[in-house]
XYZ file of N, CA, C and O in Angstrom:
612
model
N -124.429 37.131 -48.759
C -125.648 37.339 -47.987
C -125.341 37.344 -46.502
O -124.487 36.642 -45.960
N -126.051 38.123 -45.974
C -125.495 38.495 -44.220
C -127.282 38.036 -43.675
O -128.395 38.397 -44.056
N -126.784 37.078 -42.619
C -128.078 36.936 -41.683
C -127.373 37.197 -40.232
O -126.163 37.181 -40.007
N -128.344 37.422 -39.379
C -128.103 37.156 -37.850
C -129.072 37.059 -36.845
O -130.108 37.723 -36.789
N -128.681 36.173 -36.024
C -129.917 35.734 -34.630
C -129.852 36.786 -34.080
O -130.933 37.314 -33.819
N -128.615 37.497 -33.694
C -128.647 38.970 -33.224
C -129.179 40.271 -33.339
O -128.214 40.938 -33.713
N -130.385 41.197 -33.212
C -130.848 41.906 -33.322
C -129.561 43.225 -33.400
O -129.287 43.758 -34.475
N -128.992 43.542 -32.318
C -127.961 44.116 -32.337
C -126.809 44.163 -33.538
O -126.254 45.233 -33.788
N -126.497 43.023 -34.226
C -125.750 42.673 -35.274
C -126.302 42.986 -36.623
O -125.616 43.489 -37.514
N -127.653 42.651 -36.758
C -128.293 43.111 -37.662
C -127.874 44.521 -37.888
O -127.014 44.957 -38.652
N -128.732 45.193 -36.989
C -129.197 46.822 -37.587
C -127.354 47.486 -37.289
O -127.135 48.607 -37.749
N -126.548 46.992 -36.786
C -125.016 47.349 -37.039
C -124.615 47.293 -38.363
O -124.108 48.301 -38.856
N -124.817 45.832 -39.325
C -124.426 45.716 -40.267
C -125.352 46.568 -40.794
O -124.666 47.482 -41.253
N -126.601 46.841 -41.023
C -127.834 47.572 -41.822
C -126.886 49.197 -41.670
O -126.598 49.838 -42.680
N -126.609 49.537 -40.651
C -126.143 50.768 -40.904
C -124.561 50.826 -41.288
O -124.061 51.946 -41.185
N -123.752 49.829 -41.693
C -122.691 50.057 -42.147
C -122.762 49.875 -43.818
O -122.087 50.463 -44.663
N -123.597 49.064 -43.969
C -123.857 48.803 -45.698
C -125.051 50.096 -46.136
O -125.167 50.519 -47.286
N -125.795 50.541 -45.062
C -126.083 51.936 -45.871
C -125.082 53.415 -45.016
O -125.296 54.600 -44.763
N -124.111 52.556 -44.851
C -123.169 54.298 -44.185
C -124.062 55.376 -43.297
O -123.706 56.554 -43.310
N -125.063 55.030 -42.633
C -126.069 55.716 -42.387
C -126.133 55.281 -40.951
O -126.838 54.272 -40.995
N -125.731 55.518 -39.506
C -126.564 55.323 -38.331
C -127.881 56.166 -37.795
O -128.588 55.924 -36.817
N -127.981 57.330 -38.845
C -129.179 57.925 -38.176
C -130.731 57.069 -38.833
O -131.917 57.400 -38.813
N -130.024 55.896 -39.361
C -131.561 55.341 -39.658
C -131.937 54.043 -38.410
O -132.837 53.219 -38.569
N -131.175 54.095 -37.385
C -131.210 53.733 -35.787
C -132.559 54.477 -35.396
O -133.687 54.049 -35.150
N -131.923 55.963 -35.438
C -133.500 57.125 -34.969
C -134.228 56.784 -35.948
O -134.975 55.934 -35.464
N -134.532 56.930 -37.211
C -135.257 56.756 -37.814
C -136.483 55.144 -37.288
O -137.686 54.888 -37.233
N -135.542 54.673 -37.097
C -136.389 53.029 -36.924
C -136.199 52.927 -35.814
O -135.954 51.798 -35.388
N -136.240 54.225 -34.757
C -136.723 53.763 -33.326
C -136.223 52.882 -32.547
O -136.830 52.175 -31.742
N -134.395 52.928 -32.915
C -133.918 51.813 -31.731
C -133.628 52.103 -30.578
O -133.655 53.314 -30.355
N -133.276 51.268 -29.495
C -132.858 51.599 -28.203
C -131.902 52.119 -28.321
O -131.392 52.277 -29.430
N -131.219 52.664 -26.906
C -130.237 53.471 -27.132
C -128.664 52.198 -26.748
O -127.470 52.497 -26.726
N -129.178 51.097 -26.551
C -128.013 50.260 -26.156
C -127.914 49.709 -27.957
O -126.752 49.566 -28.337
N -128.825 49.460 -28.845
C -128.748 49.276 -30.006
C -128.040 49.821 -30.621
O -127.258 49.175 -31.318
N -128.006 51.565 -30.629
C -127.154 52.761 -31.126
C -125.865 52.313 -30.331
O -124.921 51.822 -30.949
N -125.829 52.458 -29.134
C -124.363 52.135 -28.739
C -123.283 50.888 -29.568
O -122.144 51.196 -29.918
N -123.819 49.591 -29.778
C -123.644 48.910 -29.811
C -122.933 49.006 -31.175
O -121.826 48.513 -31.391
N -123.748 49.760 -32.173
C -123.407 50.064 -33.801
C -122.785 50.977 -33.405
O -121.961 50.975 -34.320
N -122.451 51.862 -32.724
C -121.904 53.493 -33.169
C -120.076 52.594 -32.363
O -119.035 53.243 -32.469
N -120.054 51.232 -31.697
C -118.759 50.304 -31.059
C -118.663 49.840 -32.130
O -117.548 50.128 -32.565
N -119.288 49.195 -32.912
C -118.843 48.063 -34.051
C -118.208 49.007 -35.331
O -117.198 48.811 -36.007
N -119.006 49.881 -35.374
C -118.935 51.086 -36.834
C -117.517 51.669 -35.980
O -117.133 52.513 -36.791
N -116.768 51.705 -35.118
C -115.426 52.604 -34.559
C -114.522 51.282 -35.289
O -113.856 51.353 -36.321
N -114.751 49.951 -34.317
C -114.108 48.571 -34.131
C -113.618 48.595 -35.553
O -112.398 48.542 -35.710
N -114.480 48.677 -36.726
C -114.603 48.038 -38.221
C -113.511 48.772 -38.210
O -112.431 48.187 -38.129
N -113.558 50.312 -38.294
C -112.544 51.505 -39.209
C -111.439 51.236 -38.219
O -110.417 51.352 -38.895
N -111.057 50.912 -36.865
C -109.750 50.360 -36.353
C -109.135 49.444 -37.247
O -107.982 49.573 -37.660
N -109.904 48.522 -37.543
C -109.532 46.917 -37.951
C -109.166 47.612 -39.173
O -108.000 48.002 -39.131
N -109.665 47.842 -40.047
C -109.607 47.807 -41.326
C -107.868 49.397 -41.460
O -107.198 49.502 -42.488
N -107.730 49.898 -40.746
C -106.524 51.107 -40.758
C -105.658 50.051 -39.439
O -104.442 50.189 -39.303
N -105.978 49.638 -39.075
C -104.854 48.484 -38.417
C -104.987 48.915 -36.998
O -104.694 50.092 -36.789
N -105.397 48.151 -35.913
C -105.799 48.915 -34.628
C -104.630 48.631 -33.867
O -104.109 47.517 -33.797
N -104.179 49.794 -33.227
C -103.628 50.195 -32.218
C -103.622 49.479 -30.448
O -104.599 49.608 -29.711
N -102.419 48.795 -30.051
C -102.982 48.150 -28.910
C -104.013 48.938 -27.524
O -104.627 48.274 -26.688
N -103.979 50.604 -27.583
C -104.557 51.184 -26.691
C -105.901 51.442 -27.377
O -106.808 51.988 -26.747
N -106.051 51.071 -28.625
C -107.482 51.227 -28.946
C -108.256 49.936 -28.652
O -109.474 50.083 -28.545
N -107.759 48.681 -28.501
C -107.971 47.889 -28.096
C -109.349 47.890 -26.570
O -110.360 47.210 -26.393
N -108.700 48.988 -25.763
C -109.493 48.946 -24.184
C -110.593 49.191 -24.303
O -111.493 48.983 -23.490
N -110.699 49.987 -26.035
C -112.385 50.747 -26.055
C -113.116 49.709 -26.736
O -113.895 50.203 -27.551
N -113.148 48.520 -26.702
C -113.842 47.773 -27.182
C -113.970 46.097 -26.451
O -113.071 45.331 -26.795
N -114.943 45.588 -25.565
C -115.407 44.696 -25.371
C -114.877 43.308 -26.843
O -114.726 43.598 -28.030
N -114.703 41.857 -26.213
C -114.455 41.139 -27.492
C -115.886 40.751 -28.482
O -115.722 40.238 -29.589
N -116.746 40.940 -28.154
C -118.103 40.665 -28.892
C -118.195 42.010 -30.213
O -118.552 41.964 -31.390
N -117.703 43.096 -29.368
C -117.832 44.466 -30.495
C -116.566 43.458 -31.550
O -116.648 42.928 -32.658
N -115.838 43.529 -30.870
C -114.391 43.568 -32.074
C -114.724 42.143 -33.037
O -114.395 42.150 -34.223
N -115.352 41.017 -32.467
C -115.288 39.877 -33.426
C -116.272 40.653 -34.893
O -115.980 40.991 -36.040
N -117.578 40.666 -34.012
C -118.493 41.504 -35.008
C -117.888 42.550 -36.094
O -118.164 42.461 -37.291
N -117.047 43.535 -35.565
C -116.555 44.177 -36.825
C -115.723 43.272 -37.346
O -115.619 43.294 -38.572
N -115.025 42.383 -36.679
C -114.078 41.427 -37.879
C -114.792 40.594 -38.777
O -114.446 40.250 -39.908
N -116.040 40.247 -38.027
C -116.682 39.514 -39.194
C -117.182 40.430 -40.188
O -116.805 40.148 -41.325
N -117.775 41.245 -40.110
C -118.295 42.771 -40.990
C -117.040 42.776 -42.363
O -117.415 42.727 -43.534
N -115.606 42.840 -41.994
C -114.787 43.092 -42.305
C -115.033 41.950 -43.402
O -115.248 42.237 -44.579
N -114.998 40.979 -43.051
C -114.640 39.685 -44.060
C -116.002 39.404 -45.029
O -116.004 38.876 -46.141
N -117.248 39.959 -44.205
C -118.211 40.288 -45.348
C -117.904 41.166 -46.105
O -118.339 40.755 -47.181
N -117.459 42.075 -46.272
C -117.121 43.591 -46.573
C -115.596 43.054 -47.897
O -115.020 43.964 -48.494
N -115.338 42.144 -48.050
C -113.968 41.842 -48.116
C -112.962 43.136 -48.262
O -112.553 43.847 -49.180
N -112.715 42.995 -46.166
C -111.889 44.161 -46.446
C -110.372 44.073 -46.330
O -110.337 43.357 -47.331
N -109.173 44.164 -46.014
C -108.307 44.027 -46.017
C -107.886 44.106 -44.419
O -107.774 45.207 -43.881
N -107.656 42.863 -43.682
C -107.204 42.937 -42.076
C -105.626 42.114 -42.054
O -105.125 41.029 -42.350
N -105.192 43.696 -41.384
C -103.399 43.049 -41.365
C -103.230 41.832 -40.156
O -102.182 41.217 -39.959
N -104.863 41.579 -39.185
C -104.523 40.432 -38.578
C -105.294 39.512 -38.701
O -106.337 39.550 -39.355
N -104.869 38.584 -38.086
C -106.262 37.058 -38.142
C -107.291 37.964 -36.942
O -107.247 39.130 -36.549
N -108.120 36.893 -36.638
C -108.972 37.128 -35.675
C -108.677 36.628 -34.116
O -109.144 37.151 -33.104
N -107.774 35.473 -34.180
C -107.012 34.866 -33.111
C -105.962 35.840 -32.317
O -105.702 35.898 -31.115
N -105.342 36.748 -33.675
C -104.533 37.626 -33.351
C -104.916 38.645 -32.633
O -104.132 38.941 -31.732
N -105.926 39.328 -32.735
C -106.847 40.058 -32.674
C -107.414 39.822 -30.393
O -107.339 40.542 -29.398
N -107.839 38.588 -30.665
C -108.395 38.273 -29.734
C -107.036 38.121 -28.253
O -107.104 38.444 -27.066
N -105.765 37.397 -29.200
C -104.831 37.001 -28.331
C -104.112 38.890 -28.134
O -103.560 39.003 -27.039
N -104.081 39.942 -28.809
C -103.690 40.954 -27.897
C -104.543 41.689 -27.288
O -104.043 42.466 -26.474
N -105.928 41.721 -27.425
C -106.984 42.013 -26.234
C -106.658 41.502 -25.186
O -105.933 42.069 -24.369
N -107.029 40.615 -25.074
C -106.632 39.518 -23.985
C -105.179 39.558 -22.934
O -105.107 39.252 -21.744
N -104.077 40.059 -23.875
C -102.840 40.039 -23.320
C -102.512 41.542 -22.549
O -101.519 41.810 -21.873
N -103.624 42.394 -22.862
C -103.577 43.579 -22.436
C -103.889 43.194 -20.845
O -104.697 42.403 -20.358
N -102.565 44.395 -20.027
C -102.329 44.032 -18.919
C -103.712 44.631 -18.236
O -103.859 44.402 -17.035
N -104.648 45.322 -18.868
C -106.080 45.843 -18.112
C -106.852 45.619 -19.594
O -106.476 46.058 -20.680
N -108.189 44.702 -19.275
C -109.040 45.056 -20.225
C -109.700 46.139 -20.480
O -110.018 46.436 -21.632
N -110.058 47.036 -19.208
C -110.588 48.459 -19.523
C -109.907 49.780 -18.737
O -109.155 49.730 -17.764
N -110.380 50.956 -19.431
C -109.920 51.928 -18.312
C -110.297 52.078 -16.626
O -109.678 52.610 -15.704
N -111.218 51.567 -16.665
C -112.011 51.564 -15.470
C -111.203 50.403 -14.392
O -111.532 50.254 -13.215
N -110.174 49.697 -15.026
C -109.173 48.367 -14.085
C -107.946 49.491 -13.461
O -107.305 49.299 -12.427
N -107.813 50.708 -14.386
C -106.551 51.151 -13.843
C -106.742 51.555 -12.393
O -107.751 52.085 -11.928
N -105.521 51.197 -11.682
C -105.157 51.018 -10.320
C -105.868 52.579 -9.404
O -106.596 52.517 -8.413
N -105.618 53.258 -9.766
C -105.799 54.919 -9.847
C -106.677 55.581 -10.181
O -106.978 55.717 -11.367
N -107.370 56.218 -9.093
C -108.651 57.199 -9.803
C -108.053 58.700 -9.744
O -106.969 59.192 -9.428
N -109.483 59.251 -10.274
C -108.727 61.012 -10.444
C -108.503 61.477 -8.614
O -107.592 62.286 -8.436
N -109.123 61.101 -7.572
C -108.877 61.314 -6.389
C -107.554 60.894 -6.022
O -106.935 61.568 -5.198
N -107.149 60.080 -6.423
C -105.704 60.193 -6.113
C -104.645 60.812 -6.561
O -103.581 60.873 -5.945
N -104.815 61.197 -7.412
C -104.354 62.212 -8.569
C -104.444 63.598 -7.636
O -103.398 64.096 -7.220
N -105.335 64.010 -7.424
C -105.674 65.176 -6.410
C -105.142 65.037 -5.074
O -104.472 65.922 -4.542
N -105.384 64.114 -4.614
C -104.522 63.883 -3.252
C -103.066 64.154 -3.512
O -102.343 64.840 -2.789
N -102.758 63.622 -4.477
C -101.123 63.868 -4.570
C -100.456 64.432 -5.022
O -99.236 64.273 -5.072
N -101.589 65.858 -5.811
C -100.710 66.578 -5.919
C -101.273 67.957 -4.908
O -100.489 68.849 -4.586
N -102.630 67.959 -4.513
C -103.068 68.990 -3.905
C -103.578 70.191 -4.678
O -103.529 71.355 -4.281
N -104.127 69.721 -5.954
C -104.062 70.069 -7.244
C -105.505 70.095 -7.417
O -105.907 68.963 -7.148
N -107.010 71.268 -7.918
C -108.052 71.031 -7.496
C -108.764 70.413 -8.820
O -108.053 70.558 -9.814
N -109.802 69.863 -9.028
C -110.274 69.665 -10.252
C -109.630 70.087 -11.420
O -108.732 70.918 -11.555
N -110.371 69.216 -12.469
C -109.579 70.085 -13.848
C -109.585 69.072 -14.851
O -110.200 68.007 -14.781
N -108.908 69.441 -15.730
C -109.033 68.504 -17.208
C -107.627 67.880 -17.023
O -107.350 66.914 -17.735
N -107.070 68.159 -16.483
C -105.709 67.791 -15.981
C -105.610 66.426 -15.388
O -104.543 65.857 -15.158
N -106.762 65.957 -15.164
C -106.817 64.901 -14.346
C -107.528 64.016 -15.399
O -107.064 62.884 -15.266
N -108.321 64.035 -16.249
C -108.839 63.121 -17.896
C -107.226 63.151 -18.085
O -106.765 62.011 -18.134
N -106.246 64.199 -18.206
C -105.400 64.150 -19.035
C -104.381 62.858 -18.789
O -103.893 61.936 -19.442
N -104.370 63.405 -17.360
C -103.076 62.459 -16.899
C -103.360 61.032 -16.297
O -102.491 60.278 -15.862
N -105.182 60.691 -16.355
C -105.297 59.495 -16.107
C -105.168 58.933 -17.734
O -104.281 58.135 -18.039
N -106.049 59.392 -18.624
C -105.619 58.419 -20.064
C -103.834 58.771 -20.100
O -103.397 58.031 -20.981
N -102.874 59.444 -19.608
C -101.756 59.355 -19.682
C -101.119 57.868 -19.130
O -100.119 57.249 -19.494
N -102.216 57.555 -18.021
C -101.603 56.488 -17.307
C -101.871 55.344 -17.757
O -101.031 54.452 -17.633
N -103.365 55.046 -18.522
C -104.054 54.420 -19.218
C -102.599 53.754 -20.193
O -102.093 52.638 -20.075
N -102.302 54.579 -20.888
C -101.664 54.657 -21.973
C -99.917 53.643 -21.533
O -99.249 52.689 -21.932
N -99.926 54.448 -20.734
C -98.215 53.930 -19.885
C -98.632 52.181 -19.836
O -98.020 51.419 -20.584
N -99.490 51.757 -19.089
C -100.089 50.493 -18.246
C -99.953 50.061 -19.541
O -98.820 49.747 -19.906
N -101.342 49.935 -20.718
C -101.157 49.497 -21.699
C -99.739 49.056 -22.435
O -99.152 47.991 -22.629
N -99.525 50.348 -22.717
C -97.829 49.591 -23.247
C -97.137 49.422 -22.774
O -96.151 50.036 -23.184
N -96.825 48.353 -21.298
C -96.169 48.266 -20.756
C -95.091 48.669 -20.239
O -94.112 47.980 -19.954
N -95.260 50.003 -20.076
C -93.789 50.906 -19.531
C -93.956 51.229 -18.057
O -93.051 51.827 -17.476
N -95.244 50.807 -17.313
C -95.573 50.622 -15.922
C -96.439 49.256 -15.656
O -97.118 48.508 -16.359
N -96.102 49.313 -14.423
C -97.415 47.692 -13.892
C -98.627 48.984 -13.640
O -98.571 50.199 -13.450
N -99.740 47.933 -13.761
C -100.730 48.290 -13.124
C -100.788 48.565 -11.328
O -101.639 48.054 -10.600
N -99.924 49.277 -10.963
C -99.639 49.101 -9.571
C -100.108 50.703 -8.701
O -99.913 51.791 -9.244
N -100.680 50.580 -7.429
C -100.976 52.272 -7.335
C -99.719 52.459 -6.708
O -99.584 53.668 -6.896
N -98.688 52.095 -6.082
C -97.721 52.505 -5.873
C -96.496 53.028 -6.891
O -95.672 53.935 -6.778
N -96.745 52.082 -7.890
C -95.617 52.736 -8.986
C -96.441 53.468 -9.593
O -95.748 54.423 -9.944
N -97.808 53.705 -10.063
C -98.533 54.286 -10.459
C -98.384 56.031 -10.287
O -98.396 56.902 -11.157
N -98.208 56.157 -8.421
C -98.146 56.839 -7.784
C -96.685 57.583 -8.134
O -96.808 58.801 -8.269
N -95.542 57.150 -8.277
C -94.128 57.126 -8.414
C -94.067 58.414 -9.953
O -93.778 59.608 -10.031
N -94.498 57.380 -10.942
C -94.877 57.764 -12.039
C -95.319 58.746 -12.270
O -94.900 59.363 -13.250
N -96.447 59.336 -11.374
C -97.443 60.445 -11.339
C -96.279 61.228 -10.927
O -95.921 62.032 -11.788
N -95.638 61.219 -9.930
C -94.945 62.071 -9.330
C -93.996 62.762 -10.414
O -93.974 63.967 -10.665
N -93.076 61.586 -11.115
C -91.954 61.722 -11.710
C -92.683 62.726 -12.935
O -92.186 63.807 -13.252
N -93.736 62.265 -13.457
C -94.363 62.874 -14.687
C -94.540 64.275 -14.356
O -94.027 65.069 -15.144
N -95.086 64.688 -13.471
C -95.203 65.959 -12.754
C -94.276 67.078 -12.660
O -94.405 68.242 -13.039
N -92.944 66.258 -11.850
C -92.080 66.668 -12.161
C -91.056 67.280 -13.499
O -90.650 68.437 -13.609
N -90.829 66.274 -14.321
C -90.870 66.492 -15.903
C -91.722 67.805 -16.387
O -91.162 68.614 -17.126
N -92.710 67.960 -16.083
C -94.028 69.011 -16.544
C -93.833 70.172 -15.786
O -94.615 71.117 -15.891
């Protein structure tokens, strides 16, 4: 049996035990409600296929406990504890994309390079580097990096 003080937690679990989020529209929820399930309903199917430390950034720790608990209602199979879980969120050298050192304007500044998709590309490129530690979060090496990558390309 699943209860919760959480309104948000509720209609998450309600739409994972009927596989269904369009009954959100149906029952007229907010749109931070939908958000909230359409994070937990990603979080669950990470957890449960084994999540990735860069999938980690797309999720706040309140989304991820919630799908872990989902999970253990669900009895589903998680290759980690929840401690585990919490201790490599946490150890991630940026909790979100939005910490990286570097915006797309600098990206443009340095290369003289005008708008473009090129710049989503090569910031989740950097995203990605930071995360797995193959750079600091630094705009100077950041900067270095950009260059060298560029170069390479």
């Amino acid at each position: 049996d699943f209860t919760s003080a959480n309104r948000q937690v509720g209609w998450a679990y309600f739409c994972l035990v009927n596989e269904d989020t369009a009954l959100l529209t149906k029952y007229r929820c907010s749109n931070k409600d939908k958000q909230f399930t359409k994070l937990v309903l990603e979080a669950y199917d990470c957890l449960i296929r084994g999540v990735k430390r860069i999938e980690l950034l797309r999720f706040e720790l309140d989304v991820l406990e919630t799908a872990y608990q989902f999970t253990k209602l669900r009895n589903q199979q998680v290759a980690i504890t929840w401690q585990e879980v919490q201790q490599q969120k946490l150890a991630l050298p940026i909790q979100s994309a939005k910490e990286l050192a570097i915006t797309g304007q600098d990206l443009m500044l340095w290369s003289a390079k005008k708008r473009g998709p090129w710049i989503k590309e090569m910031l989740e490129a950097a995203v990605a580097a930071v995360v797995n530690d193959e750079i600091a979060n630094d705009k100077q090496q950041l900067k270095d990096w950009f260059h060298a990558t560029i170069d390479e390309g």
